[in-house]
CSV table of C-alpha atoms in Angstrom, one decimal:
chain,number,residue,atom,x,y,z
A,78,UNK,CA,10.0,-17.1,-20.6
A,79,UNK,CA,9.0,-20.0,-18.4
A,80,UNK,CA,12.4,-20.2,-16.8
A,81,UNK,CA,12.2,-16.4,-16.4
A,82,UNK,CA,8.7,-16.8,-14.6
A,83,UNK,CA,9.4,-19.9,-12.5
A,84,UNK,CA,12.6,-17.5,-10.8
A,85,UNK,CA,10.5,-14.6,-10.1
A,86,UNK,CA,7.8,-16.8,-8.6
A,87,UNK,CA,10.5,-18.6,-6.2
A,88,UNK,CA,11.9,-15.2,-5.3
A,89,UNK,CA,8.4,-14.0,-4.2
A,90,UNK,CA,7.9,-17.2,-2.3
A,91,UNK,CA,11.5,-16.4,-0.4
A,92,UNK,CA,10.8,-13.2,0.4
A,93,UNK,CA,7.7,-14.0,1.8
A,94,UNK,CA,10.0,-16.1,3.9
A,95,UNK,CA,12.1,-13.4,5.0
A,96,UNK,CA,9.5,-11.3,6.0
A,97,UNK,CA,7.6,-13.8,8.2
A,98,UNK,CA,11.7,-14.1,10.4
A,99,UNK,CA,11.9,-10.6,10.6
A,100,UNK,CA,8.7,-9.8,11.7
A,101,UNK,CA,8.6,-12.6,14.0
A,102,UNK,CA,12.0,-11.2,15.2
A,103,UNK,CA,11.0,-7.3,15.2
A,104,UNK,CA,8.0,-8.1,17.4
A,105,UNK,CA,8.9,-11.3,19.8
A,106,UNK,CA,12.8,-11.5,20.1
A,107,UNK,CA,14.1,-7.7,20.0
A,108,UNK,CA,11.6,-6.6,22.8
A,109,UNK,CA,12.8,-7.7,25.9
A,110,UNK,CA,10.0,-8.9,27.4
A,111,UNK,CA,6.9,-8.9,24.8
A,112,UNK,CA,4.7,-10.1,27.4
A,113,UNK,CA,4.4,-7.0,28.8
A,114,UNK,CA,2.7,-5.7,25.7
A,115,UNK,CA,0.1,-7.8,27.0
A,116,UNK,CA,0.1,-7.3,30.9
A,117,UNK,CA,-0.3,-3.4,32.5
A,118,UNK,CA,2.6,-2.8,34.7
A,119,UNK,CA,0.0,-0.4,36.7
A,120,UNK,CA,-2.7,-2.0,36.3
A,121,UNK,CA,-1.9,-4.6,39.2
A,122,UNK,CA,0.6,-4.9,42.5
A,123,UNK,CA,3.7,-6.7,41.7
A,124,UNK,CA,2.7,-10.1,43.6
A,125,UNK,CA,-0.2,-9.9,41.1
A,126,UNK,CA,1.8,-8.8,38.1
A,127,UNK,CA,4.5,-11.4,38.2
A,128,UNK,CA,1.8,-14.3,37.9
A,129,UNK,CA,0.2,-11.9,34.8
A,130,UNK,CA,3.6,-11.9,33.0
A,131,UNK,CA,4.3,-15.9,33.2
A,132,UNK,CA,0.5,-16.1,32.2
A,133,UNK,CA,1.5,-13.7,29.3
A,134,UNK,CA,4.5,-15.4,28.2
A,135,UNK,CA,2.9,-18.9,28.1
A,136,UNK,CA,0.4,-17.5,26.2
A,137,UNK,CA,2.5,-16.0,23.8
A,138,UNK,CA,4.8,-19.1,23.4
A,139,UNK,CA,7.4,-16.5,24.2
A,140,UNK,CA,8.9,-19.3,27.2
A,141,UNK,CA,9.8,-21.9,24.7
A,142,UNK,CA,13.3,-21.7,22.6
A,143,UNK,CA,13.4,-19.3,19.7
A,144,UNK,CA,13.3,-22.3,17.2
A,145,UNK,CA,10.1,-23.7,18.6
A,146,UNK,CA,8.7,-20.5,18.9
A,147,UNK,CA,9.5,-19.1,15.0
A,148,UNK,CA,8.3,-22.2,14.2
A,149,UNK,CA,4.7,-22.5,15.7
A,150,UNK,CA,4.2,-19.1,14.2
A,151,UNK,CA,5.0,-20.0,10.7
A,152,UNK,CA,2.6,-22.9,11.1
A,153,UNK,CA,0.3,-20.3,12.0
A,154,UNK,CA,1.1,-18.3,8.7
A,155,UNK,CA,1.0,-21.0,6.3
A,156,UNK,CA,-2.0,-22.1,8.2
A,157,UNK,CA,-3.8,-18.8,7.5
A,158,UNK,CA,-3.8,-18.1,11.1
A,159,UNK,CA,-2.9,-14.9,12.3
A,160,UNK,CA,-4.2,-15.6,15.7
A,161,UNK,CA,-6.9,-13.5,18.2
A,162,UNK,CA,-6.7,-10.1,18.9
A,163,UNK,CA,-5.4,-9.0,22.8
A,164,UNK,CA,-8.6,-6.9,23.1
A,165,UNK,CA,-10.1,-10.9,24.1
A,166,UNK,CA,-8.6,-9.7,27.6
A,167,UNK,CA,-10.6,-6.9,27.7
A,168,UNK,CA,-14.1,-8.3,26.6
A,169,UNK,CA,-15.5,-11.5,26.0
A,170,UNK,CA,-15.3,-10.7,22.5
A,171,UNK,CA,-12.6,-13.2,20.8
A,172,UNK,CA,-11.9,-11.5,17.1
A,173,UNK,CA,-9.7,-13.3,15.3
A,174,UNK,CA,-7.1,-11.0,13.2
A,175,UNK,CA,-8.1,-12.8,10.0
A,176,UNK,CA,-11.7,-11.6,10.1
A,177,UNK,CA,-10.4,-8.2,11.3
A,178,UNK,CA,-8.2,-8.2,7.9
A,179,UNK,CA,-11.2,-9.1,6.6
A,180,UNK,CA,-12.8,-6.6,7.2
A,181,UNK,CA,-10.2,-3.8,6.9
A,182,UNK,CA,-8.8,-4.6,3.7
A,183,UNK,CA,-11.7,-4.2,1.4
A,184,UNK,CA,-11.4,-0.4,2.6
A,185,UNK,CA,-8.0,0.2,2.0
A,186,UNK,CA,-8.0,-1.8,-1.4
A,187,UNK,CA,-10.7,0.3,-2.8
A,188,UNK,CA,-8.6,3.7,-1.8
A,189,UNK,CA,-5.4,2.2,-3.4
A,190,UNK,CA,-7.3,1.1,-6.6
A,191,UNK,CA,-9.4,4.3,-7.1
A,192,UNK,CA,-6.6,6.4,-6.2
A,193,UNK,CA,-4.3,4.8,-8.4
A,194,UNK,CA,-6.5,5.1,-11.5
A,195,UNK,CA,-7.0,8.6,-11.1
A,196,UNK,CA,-3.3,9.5,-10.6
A,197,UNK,CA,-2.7,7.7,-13.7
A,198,UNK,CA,-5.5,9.2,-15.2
A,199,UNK,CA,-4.1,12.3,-14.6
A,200,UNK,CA,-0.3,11.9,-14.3
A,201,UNK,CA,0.0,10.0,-18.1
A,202,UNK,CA,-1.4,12.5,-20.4
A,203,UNK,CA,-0.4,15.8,-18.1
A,204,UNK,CA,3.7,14.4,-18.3
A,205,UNK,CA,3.3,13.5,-21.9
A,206,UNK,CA,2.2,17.2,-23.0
A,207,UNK,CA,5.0,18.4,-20.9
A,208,UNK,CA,7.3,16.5,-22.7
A,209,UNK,CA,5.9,16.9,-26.2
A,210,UNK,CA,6.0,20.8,-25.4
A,211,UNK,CA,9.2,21.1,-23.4
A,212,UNK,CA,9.0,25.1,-22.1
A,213,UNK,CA,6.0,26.2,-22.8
A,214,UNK,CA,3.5,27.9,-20.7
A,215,UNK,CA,1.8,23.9,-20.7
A,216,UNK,CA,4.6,23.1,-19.1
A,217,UNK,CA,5.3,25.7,-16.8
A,218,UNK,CA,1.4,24.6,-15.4
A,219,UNK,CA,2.2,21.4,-15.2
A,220,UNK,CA,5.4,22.2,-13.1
A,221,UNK,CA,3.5,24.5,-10.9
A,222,UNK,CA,0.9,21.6,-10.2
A,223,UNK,CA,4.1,19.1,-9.5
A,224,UNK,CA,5.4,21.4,-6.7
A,225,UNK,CA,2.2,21.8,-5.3
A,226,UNK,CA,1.2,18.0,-5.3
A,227,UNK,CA,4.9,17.5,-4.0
A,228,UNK,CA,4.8,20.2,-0.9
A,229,UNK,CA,1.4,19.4,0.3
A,230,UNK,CA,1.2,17.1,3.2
A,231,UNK,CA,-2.1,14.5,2.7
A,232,UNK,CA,-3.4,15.5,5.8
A,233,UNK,CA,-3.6,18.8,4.8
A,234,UNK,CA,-5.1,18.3,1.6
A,235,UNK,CA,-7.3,16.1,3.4
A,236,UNK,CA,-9.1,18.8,5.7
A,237,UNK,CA,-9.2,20.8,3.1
A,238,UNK,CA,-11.5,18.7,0.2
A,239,UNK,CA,-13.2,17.7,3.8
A,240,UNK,CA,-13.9,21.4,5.2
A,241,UNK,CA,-15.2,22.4,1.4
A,242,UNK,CA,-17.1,20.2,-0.1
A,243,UNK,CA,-18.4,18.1,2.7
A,244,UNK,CA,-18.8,21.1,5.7
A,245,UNK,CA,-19.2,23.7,3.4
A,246,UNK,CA,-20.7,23.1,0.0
A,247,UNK,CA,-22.4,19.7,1.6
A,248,UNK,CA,-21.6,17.8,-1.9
A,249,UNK,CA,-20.1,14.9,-0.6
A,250,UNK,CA,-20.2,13.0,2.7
A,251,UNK,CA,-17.2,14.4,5.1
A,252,UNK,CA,-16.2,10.5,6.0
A,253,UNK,CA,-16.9,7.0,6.7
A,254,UNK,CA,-17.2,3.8,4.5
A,255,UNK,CA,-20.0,2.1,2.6
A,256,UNK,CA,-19.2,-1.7,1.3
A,257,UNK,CA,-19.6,-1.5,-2.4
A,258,UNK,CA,-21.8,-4.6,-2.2
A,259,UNK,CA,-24.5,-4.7,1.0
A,260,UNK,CA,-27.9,-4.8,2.0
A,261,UNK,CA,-27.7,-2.2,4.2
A,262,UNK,CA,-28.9,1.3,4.6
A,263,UNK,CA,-25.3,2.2,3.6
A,264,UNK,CA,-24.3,0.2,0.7
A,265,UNK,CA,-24.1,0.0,-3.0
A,266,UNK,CA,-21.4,1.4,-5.9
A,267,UNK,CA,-23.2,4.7,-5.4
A,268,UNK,CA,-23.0,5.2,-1.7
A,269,UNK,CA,-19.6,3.8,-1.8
A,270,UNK,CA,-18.2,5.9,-4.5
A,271,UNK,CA,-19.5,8.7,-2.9
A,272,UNK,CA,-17.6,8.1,0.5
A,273,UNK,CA,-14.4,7.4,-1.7
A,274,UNK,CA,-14.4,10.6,-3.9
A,275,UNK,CA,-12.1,12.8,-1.2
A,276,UNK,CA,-9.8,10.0,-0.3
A,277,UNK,CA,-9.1,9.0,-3.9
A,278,UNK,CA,-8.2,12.8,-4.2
A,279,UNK,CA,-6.2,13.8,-1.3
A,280,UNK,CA,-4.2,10.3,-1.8
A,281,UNK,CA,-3.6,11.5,-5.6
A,282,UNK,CA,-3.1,14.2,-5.2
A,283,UNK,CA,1.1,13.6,-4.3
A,284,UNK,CA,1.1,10.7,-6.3
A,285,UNK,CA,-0.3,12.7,-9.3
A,286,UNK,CA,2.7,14.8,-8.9
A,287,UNK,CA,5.4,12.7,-8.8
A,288,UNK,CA,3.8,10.4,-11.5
A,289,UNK,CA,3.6,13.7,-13.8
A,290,UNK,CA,7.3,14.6,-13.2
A,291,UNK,CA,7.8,10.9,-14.0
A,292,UNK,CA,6.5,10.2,-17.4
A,293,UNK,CA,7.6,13.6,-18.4
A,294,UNK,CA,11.5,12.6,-18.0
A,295,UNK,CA,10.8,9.4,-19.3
A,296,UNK,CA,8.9,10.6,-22.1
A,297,UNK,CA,11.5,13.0,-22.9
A,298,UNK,CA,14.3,10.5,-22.7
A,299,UNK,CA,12.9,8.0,-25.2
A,300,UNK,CA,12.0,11.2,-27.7
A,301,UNK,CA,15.7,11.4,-28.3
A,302,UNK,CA,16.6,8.3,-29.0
A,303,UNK,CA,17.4,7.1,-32.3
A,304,UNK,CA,14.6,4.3,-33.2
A,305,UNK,CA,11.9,7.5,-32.7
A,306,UNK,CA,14.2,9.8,-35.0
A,307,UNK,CA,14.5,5.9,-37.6
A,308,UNK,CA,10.3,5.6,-37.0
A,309,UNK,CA,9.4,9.0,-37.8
A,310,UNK,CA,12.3,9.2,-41.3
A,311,UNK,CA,10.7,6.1,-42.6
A,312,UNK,CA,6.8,8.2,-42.4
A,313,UNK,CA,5.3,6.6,-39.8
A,314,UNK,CA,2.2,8.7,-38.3
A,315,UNK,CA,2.9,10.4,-34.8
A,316,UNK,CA,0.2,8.7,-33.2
A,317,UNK,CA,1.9,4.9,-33.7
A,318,UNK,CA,5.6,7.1,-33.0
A,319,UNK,CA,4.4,7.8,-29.4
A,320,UNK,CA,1.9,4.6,-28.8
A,321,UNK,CA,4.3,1.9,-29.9
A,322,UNK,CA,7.9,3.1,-29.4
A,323,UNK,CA,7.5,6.0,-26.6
A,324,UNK,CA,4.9,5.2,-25.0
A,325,UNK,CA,5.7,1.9,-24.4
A,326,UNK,CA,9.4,2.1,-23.4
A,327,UNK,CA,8.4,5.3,-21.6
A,328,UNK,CA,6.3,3.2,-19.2
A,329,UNK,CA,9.3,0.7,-18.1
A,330,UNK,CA,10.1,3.3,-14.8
A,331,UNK,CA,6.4,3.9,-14.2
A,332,UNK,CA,5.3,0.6,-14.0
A,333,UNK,CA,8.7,0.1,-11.4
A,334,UNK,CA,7.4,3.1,-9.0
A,335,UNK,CA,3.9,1.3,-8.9
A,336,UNK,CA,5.5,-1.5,-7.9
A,337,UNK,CA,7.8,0.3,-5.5
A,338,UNK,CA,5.3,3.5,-3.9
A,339,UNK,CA,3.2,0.5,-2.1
A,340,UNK,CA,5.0,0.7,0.9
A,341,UNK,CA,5.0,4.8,0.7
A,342,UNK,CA,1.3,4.6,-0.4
A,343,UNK,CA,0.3,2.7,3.1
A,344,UNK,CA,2.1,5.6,4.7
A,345,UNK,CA,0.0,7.8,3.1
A,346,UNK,CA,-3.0,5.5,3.6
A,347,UNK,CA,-2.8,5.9,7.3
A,348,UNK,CA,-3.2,9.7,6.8
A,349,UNK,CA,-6.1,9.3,4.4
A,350,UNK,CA,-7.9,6.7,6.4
A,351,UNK,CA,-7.7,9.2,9.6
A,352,UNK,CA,-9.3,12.0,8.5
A,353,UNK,CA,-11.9,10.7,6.4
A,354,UNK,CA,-12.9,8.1,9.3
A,355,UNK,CA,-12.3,5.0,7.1
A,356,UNK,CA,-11.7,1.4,8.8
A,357,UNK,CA,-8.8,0.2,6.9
A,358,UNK,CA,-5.6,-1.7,7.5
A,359,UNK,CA,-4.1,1.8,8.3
A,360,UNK,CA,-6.9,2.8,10.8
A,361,UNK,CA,-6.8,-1.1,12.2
A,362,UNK,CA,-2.6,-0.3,12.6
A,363,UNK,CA,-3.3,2.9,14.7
A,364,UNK,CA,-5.8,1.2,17.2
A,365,UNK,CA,-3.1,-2.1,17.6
A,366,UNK,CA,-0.5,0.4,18.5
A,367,UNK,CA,-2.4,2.5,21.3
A,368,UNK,CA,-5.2,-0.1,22.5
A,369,UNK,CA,-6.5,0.0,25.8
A,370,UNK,CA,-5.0,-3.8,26.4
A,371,UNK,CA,-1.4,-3.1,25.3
A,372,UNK,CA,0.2,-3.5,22.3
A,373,UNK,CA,-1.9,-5.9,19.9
A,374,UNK,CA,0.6,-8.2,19.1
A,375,UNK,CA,-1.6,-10.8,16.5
A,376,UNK,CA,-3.4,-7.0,15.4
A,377,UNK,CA,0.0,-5.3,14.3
A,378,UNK,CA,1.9,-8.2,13.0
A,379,UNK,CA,-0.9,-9.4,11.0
A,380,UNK,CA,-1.2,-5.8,9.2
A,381,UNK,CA,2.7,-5.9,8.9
A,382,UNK,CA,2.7,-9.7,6.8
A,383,UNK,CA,-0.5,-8.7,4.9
A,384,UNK,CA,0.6,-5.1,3.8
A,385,UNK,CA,4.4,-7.2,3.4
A,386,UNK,CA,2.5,-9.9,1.1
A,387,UNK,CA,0.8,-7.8,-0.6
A,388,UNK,CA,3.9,-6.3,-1.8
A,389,UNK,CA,5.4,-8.8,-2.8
A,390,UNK,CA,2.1,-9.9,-4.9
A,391,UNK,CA,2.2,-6.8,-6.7
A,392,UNK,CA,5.7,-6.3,-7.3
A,393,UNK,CA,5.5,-10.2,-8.8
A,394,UNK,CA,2.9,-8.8,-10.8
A,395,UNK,CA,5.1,-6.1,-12.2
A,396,UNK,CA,8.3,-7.8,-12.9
A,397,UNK,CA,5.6,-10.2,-15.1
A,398,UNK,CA,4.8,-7.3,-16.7
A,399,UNK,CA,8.2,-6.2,-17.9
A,400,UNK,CA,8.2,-9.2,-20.2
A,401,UNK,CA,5.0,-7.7,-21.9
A,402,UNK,CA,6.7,-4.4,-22.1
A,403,UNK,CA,10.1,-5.2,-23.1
A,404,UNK,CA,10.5,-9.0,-24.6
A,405,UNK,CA,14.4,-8.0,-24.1
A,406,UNK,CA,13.6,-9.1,-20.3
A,407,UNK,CA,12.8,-12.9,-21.7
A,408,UNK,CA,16.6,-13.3,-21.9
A,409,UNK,CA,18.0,-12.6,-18.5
């Protein structure tokens, strides 16, 4: 097991690798001149945009051979340094990206966790019944609530929950964020599970859908195998039949999605995080691609290596899982 462990750790540690030269190629080498991220073509005459662009460029390390550049920024990385955002150029202000991911990824973290638990909440038991009651009008429900979490965009069901039970029934607050620990007027688990309850929704509600259809097939694949048919001939009760040998094989592919829907649930994030007004890495990615100073290098490529890492964290976590879920894994 330890062998097993130490491989999946060094794998996590190399892809980590991999993303740091890809994104450092993607944002700084494929461009042709990244500087002019930075610099506003017509913002200045060309005598005055020239000297902008060599200021740019010296700035960005981008006039230095590719070697010495990769490798200042990977100092930077392991450093913890993700360097200043552009909008220094624009006001006196000098944010570092680290206390912007600071800030932002509290707020996205609590709409993937509470999202998450309530898509599981409701995807586990709802893909079960289907399975344990294959054609039945349950069923047909449950399909009819698949296709509809399936077909509807999350902005859509966004607006909605927004227009209805923040503009029109005033139950809930129609946006923003409170930190879940603060002194401030805005603060508290109360106040900030309030502001949560219609992003947790809309970005379950797809997720709730294809988690549903999920378990059912699983469910129903591991109901006709012949350890369930040996279990149940030798009398043991339903309830330890579906906890200890469905159930738990039955999770296998579920616990893989998690793992792989991180990078489709930040897509889906971004969408949340706009309509609801939430500061996360999502909105923090839109306002780095269309600020008023350029392109936000540091800004973008920071949310690219933290949503990246994060990834990689997780799915880390999950292949650690697998040798709780199956101790077959122990041996490969």
């Amino acid at each position: 097991m330890l062998v097993y462990i130490v491989r999946r750790v060094l794998w996590a540690v190399f892809l980590c690798f991999v993303l740091t030269v890809v994104t450092y190629l993607i944002f700084f080498q494929i461009p042709a001149d990244p500087a002019r991220y930075l610099v506003q073509a017509q913002a200045s005459p060309a005598s005055d945009l020239s000297l902008q662009l060599e200021a740019a460029r010296k700035e960005l390390g981008v006039d230095k051979p590719i070697y010495v550049q990769y490798g200042r920024f990977l100092k930077r990385i392991v450093r913890l340094d993700l360097g200043t955002s552009y909008s220094r150029f624009r006001t006196r202000d000098e944010r570092s990206v680290n206390d912007m991911l600071k800030e932002a990824a509290p707020v996205t973290i609590s709409l993937f966790f509470g999202a998450t638990l309530i898509y599981l909440l409701i995807a586990l038991p709802l893909g079960t019944l289907g399975a344990l009651y294959p054609g039945s009008h349950l069923d047909r429900l449950i399909l009819i609530f698949v296709l509809l979490g399936i077909s509807a965009h999350p902005l859509i069901v966004g607006f909605f929950l927004r227009q209805t039970f923040a503009y029109k029934w005033r139950i809930l607050p129609y946006g923003g964020y409170c930190p879940l620990v603060g002194e401030t007027a805005c603060g508290g688990p109360v106040d900030w599970a309030q502001h949560l309850v219609l992003p947790w929704v809309t970005f379950a509600f797809l997720f709730a859908a294809l988690y549903t259809r999920m378990t059912r097939a699983g469910v129903l694949e591991v109901l006709a195998e012949h350890w369930v048919r040996t279990a149940r001939a030798k009398g043991a009760a339903e309830q330890r039949v579906m906890r200890a040998h469905v159930l738990r094989n039955a999770m296998l592919p579920i616990v893989t999605m998690i793992g792989m829907d991180l990078g489709f649930g930040f897509a889906s994030a971004i969408f949340v995080e706009q309509v609801f007004g939430l500061p996360g890495l999502g909105s923090m990615a839109i306002t780095a691609l269309r600020g008023s100073v350029g392109f936000d290098l540091p800004a973008i490529t920071g949310v690219v290596l933290a949503v990246s890492f994060a990834i990689v964290v997780i799915n880390l976590f999950v292949d650690l899982l697998y040798v709780w879920l199956d101790p077959r894994i122990r041996m490969y």
